[in-house]
C-alpha positions in Angstrom: -13.7 24.0 -1.8 -15.4 24.6 1.5 -14.9 26.5 4.6 -14.2 24.2 7.5 -13.3 26.3 10.4 -16.8 26.5 11.9 -17.5 22.8 11.6 -14.1 21.9 13.1 -14.8 24.1 15.9 -18.1 22.9 16.7 -17.1 19.2 16.6 -14.1 19.9 18.6 -16.0 21.5 21.4 -18.3 18.6 21.7 -15.5 16.2 21.8 -13.6 18.3 24.5 -16.7 18.3 26.6 -16.9 14.5 26.3 -13.4 13.9 27.1 -13.5 16.1 30.3 -16.3 14.3 31.6 -14.9 10.8 31.0 -11.2 11.4 31.2 -9.8 14.7 32.3 -6.3 13.2 32.2 -6.2 12.1 28.5 -2.8 12.3 27.0 -2.0 14.9 24.3 -1.2 12.2 21.8 -3.1 9.2 21.2 -1.5 5.7 20.6 -0.2 5.6 17.1 -2.4 3.5 14.7 -0.9 0.2 13.3 -0.6 1.9 9.8 1.3 5.1 11.2 5.1 5.2 10.6 7.7 5.5 13.2 10.9 7.2 11.6 13.3 6.4 14.5 15.3 3.8 12.2 15.9 6.5 9.3 19.4 6.8 8.1 21.6 9.5 10.0 24.7 9.6 7.9 24.5 10.8 4.1 20.9 11.0 4.4 19.3 13.9 6.2 17.6 13.5 9.7 13.8 13.1 10.4 12.0 15.3 12.9 11.5 13.9 16.3 8.1 13.6 17.8 7.0 16.3 20.0 6.6 15.6 23.8 3.1 16.1 25.4 2.5 19.2 27.2 0.0 18.9 29.9 -1.0 22.5 29.7 -2.2 22.1 26.1 -5.6 20.9 25.0 -5.7 17.3 25.7 -7.4 16.2 22.5 -5.5 13.0 21.2 -3.9 13.5 17.6 -5.8 10.8 16.3 -9.2 12.3 17.1 -8.2 15.5 15.6 -7.2 13.6 12.3 -10.7 12.1 12.5 -12.3 15.4 12.9 -10.4 16.9 10.0 -11.7 14.1 7.8 -15.2 14.4 9.1 -15.4 18.2 8.4 -13.1 18.5 5.4 -12.6 15.2 3.9 -14.0 16.1 0.6 -11.6 18.8 -0.1 -8.5 16.8 0.8 -6.7 14.4 -1.6 -8.4 11.0 -1.6 -5.1 9.4 -0.2 -5.0 11.6 2.7 -6.7 9.2 5.4 -6.9 9.2 9.2 -3.6 7.2 9.7 -1.7 9.8 7.6 -3.0 12.9 9.2 -2.2 11.2 12.6 1.2 10.6 11.5 1.7 14.5 10.4 0.4 15.5 13.9 2.6 13.0 15.7 5.7 14.3 13.8 5.0 17.8 13.2 2.9 18.7 16.1 -0.7 18.8 17.1 -0.9 22.4 16.1 -0.1 21.3 12.4 -3.5 19.7 12.4 -5.2 22.5 14.1 -3.9 24.9 11.2 -4.8 22.4 8.5 -8.3 22.3 9.8 -8.7 26.1 10.1 -7.7 26.7 6.4 -10.5 28.2 4.3 -9.2 26.7 1.0 -7.1 23.5 0.4 -4.2 24.3 -1.9 -1.2 22.0 -3.0 1.4 24.3 -1.3 -0.5 24.0 2.1 1.6 21.2 3.4 4.8 22.9 2.6 3.7 25.9 4.4 2.7 24.0 7.5 5.5 21.7 7.8 8.2 22.8 5.4 7.5 19.7 3.0 5.3 18.9 0.3 2.7 16.3 0.3 4.8 14.0 -2.0 7.5 14.2 0.8 5.1 13.5 3.7 3.6 10.5 1.6 7.1 9.2 1.1 8.0 9.4 4.8 4.7 8.0 6.0 5.3 5.1 3.8 8.8 4.6 5.0 10.0 4.8 1.4 13.6 5.9 2.3 14.0 2.8 4.6 12.2 0.5 2.5 13.1 1.2 -1.2 16.3 1.1 -2.9 15.4 4.0 -5.3 14.4 6.6 -2.7 17.0 8.6 -0.5 16.3 11.1 1.9 19.0 13.8 1.8 17.4 16.7 3.9 13.8 17.7 5.0 12.5 21.2 5.0 11.9 23.2 7.8 8.8 25.6 8.2 9.8 29.1 7.8 13.3 28.2 6.7 13.1 27.0 3.1 16.0 27.0 1.3 17.1 26.8 -2.5 18.1 23.4 -3.8 21.3 23.4 -6.0 21.9 20.7 -8.6 24.8 20.4 -11.0 24.6 18.2 -14.3 27.5 17.1 -16.5 28.4 15.0 -19.5 30.3 12.0 -20.0 33.1 10.7 -17.9 35.4 7.6 -18.1 37.4 5.9 -15.3 38.4 3.0 -17.7 42.0 1.6 -17.2 42.1 0.9 -20.9 41.4 4.4 -22.1 43.5 7.4 -22.5 42.2 9.8 -19.5 42.8 7.0 -17.0 46.2 6.1 -18.4 47.1 9.8 -18.2 45.9 10.2 -14.8 48.2 7.2 -13.8 51.3 9.4 -14.8 50.4 12.6 -12.7 51.8 13.4 -9.5 48.5 14.4 -7.8 46.0 12.2 -9.5 42.7 13.5 -10.2 43.5 17.1 -9.4 46.0 17.0 -12.1 43.4 16.0 -14.5 40.1 17.8 -13.4 40.6 21.4 -12.1 39.7 21.2 -8.3 37.2 24.0 -8.8 34.9 21.5 -10.4 35.0 19.2 -7.4 34.1 22.2 -5.2 31.1 23.2 -7.5 29.8 19.4 -7.3 30.6 19.2 -3.5 28.8 22.5 -2.7 25.6 21.3 -4.6 23.0 19.3 -2.9 22.8 16.8 -6.0 25.5 16.4 -8.5 25.3 14.2 -11.5 27.6 12.8 -14.4 27.1 10.1 -17.2 28.9 6.8 -16.2 30.4 6.0 -19.8 32.2 2.7 -18.9 31.5 -0.5 -17.0 33.0 -1.1 -13.5 34.5 -4.7 -13.1 37.4 -7.0 -13.2 35.5 -9.5 -15.2 34.4 -10.0 -18.8 35.4 -9.6 -22.3 34.9 -6.9 -24.8 31.7 -7.1 -26.6 32.2 -8.2 -30.2 31.8 -5.9 -33.0 32.4 -2.7 -30.7 35.4 -0.4 -31.7 35.6 1.1 -28.1 35.0 -0.8 -25.1 35.6 0.6 -21.5 36.1 -1.2 -18.3 37.2 0.3 -15.0 38.7 -1.2 -11.9 36.1 -1.0 -9.0 38.6 0.7 -6.9 38.3 3.8 -9.2 34.7 4.3 -8.3 35.9 6.3 -5.4 37.0 9.0 -7.5 33.2 10.1 -7.7 33.2 10.6 -4.0 36.3 12.7 -4.6 34.5 14.8 -7.0 31.4 15.0 -4.9 29.1 13.1 -7.4 25.9 11.6 -6.0 24.2 10.3 -9.0 25.1 8.7 -12.4 23.2 7.7 -15.5 23.7 4.2 -16.9 21.4 4.3 -19.9 24.1 4.7 -22.6 26.0 2.7 -25.2 28.9 1.6 -23.0 27.2 0.3 -19.7 27.3 -3.3 -21.1 30.8 -3.2 -22.8 32.2 -6.3 -21.0 28.9 -8.3 -20.7 26.4 -9.2 -18.2 28.8 -10.2 -15.2 30.7 -6.7 -15.6 27.4 -5.0 -16.1 26.2 -6.3 -12.7 29.5 -5.7 -11.0 29.0 -1.9 -12.1 25.7 -2.0 -10.3 27.4 -3.4 -7.1 30.2 -1.2 -7.0 28.2 2.1 -7.5 26.0 0.8 -4.5 29.1 0.0 -2.4 30.6 3.5 -3.1 27.0 5.3 -2.2 26.5 6.4 -5.9 22.9 6.3 -7.0 22.1 5.5 -10.6 19.1 5.1 -13.0 18.6 3.8 -16.5 20.2 0.3 -16.0 19.3 -2.7 -14.0 19.0 -6.4 -13.4 15.6 -6.5 -15.1 13.2 -3.7 -16.8 11.5 -2.8 -13.7 14.8 -1.9 -12.2 16.3 -0.2 -15.2 13.1 1.9 -15.9 12.3 3.0 -12.4 13.1 6.6 -11.3 15.5 7.4 -8.7 14.1 9.7 -6.1 15.4 12.2 -3.6 13.9 13.8 -0.8 15.7 17.3 -0.5 14.8 20.4 1.2 11.3 19.5 1.6 10.6 18.4 -2.2 10.7 15.1 -3.8 12.9 15.1 -6.9 12.7 12.2 -9.6 15.7 11.4 -11.8 14.7 9.2 -15.1 17.2 8.0 -17.6 17.1 6.3 -21.0 19.1 5.9 -24.2 18.6 6.0 -28.0 22.3 6.5 -28.8 23.3 3.5 -31.0 22.8 3.5 -34.7 23.8 -0.1 -34.8 22.4 -1.3 -31.6 24.5 -3.7 -29.5 23.8 -2.8 -25.6 21.0 -5.1 -24.7 17.7 -3.6 -23.5 16.5 -4.8 -19.9 13.8 -7.3 -20.0 11.3 -8.8 -17.6 14.0 -11.2 -16.5 17.3 -9.9 -18.0 19.5 -7.1 -17.3 20.4 -4.3 -19.5 19.4 -0.5 -20.0 16.2 1.4 -20.5 15.9 2.2 -24.2 13.6 4.8 -25.6 13.8 4.4 -29.6 10.1 4.0 -29.3 9.4 6.6 -26.8 6.0 5.4 -25.4 7.3 3.5 -22.4 9.6 6.5 -21.4 6.6 8.7 -21.8 4.7 6.4 -19.4 7.6 6.5 -16.8 7.7 10.2 -17.0 4.2 10.6 -16.1 4.5 8.1 -13.3 7.4 9.9 -11.8 5.6 13.2 -12.2 2.5 11.9 -10.2 4.8 10.7 -7.5 7.1 13.8 -7.2 7.4 17.4 -7.3 9.9 17.9 -9.9 11.1 15.4 -12.6 14.7 15.5 -14.4 15.1 13.6 -17.6 18.4 12.3 -18.9 18.5 11.1 -22.5 21.6 9.6 -24.1 21.1 10.4 -27.9 22.2 12.7 -30.8 24.9 12.5 -33.5 28.6 12.5 -32.3 31.0 15.2 -32.7 28.3 17.7 -34.2 26.3 20.4 -32.7 23.5 19.6 -35.4 20.5 18.3 -33.7 18.7 15.2 -35.0 15.2 15.9 -35.5 13.9 13.2 -33.4 15.8 15.1 -30.4 13.6 18.2 -31.1 10.4 16.3 -31.3 10.5 13.8 -28.5 12.2 16.6 -26.1 8.9 18.4 -26.5 6.8 15.2 -26.0 9.0 14.4 -22.8 8.0 17.8 -21.3 4.5 17.5 -22.2 4.4 14.2 -20.5 5.7 15.8 -17.2 9.5 16.1 -17.5 10.5 19.4 -15.9 14.1 19.6 -17.1 15.9 17.6 -19.9 19.7 16.9 -19.8 21.2 15.2 -22.8 24.6 13.2 -23.4 26.4 11.1 -25.9 27.3 13.6 -28.7 30.7 14.2 -27.0 30.3 18.0 -27.6 27.7 20.6 -26.5 24.6 21.1 -28.7 22.7 24.0 -27.4 19.9 25.0 -25.3 16.1 25.5 -25.8 13.0 26.6 -23.5 10.1 24.9 -24.3 6.8 25.9 -22.2 9.3 27.4 -20.0 11.2 24.2 -19.4 15.0 24.0 -20.0 16.4 21.5 -22.5 20.1 20.9 -22.5 20.4 18.9 -25.8 24.0 17.7 -25.1 26.5 18.3 -22.3 29.4 16.7 -24.3 32.4 15.2 -22.6 33.1 16.3 -18.9 36.4 14.1 -18.7 36.4 11.3 -21.5 38.9 11.9 -24.2 42.2 13.3 -25.3 41.2 16.0 -28.1 40.2 19.5 -27.4 36.8 20.1 -26.6 34.6 22.6 -25.1 32.6 21.3 -22.0 31.3 22.6 -18.6 28.5 22.0 -16.0 24.8 23.1 -15.6 24.3 24.6 -12.4 20.5 24.8 -11.4 19.1 26.5 -8.8 15.3 25.6 -7.6 14.2 28.2 -5.3 11.5 27.5 -2.5 8.8 29.3 -4.5 9.6 27.2 -7.5 11.7 29.7 -9.5 14.4 28.0 -11.7 17.6 29.8 -12.4 20.3 28.1 -14.9 23.8 28.6 -15.1 26.3 27.1 -17.4 29.9 27.0 -16.1 32.3 26.6 -19.0 35.4 24.4 -19.3 37.9 23.2 -21.8 39.0 19.5 -22.0 42.5 19.9 -23.5 44.5 16.7 -23.8 43.3 14.7 -20.9 42.8 17.7 -18.6 39.4 19.5 -18.2 39.9 23.2 -16.9 37.6 25.6 -15.4 37.2 28.5 -17.6 34.3 30.7 -15.9 35.6 34.5 -15.8 38.4 33.8 -18.5 38.4 34.9 -22.2 38.2 31.3 -23.2 35.0 30.9 -21.1 33.4 33.6 -22.5 34.1 32.2 -26.0 32.6 29.0 -25.0 29.6 30.7 -23.4 29.0 32.6 -26.9 29.3 29.1 -28.8 26.6 27.6 -26.6 24.3 30.5 -26.6 24.7 30.5 -30.5 23.6 26.8 -31.2 20.0 27.6 -30.8 18.3 31.1 -31.2 17.0 33.1 -28.3 19.6 32.2 -25.7 21.6 34.7 -23.7 24.3 33.7 -21.2 25.9 36.4 -19.1 29.5 36.6 -17.8 28.6 34.6 -14.7 26.9 31.8 -16.7 23.5 32.8 -16.0 21.2 31.6 -18.9 18.0 33.3 -19.9 15.6 33.0 -23.1 15.2 36.3 -24.9 
């Protein structure tokens, strides 16, 4: 790294003298270059709002932002990331103020956290905004930007399998209740998910009025598209589609599922119209970070659910983990944090398959920061590997009629990167999922979950630590 303050000051002095002689009324900001981004068309409803451009102040130094950007590259280009070019720096100056560039130039050393300290947003977020990804790409959503000096903790929740299928017991029970979903899922769960910045569940059914049950399957699930609104009632933002029920009623119903989720503002990963769509991560810009969600499946012992191909729809499989390892690495290179969802394991047991243990470590080595498992229809324990959390299976959230322990993972990601995990226990009894944090039953569930893997402690408030 090299010191850039002196060089910047000398160059700036020369430039200012030249400008004062030739154009004493030069504007504070130069004309944006063609490659710089205007953010005035960004979404303003569910998504966050983008910062407005600063107005010129005639009393300030009249050096144009573009010239400051050029000076920074001239004096410090060799210590900045290779993709930080003049257009990008001009964009940062226009959107976060000319003083941001001055502070950047005055740094003695370059660090990855520098951008967040100057703008409230990481370099990955700034790159995404500069490229207009939230406006141009279907798999990038702007939730909220960070503010300098006002960084906040990002809260996420993760749950297991849910099913809104009209031909299955939980929805059939819901239709007999007086108050609908609140008589089936304790309202406290919806509060927890609505209060989170991001809430996730596994979509274990297809959403359509079309198609026929897949031949050879014992259980096939199809929900009327109107039931997708139940996700909004719960406060769910994102669902996984890489599972063994997404294609239960064939391709038309699968494509209807994608359309229904999109129409209701529910994001997804793990399934798509082709391999590119099925395998791509979904990115959220939230609180100044870029967070990637990746979803894949290896759940079926007798494989029936089709894998997405170059020109065919389906899910993202990971029986051979090599492609998933590549996707994780790509997501890590393009984001600040990677959450991986894998649909796997043996149903109705807490005993892990050996492949769960070995590949989970490989996925973290490839760049996953958190691993969430589903499919087993029961809880399967927690492990910390290289400081990264693995929740091997979150079981049923609201899926079946038998009694089964369940719950949600609550994850707090602090501004400094500190990770705090909680497990909020619940019980699915019949077709009702209760909220049990703080009850004797809840304490039993926490003890069971902590006991599945050695070295795990869960406090009465659900706080998880590795001993």
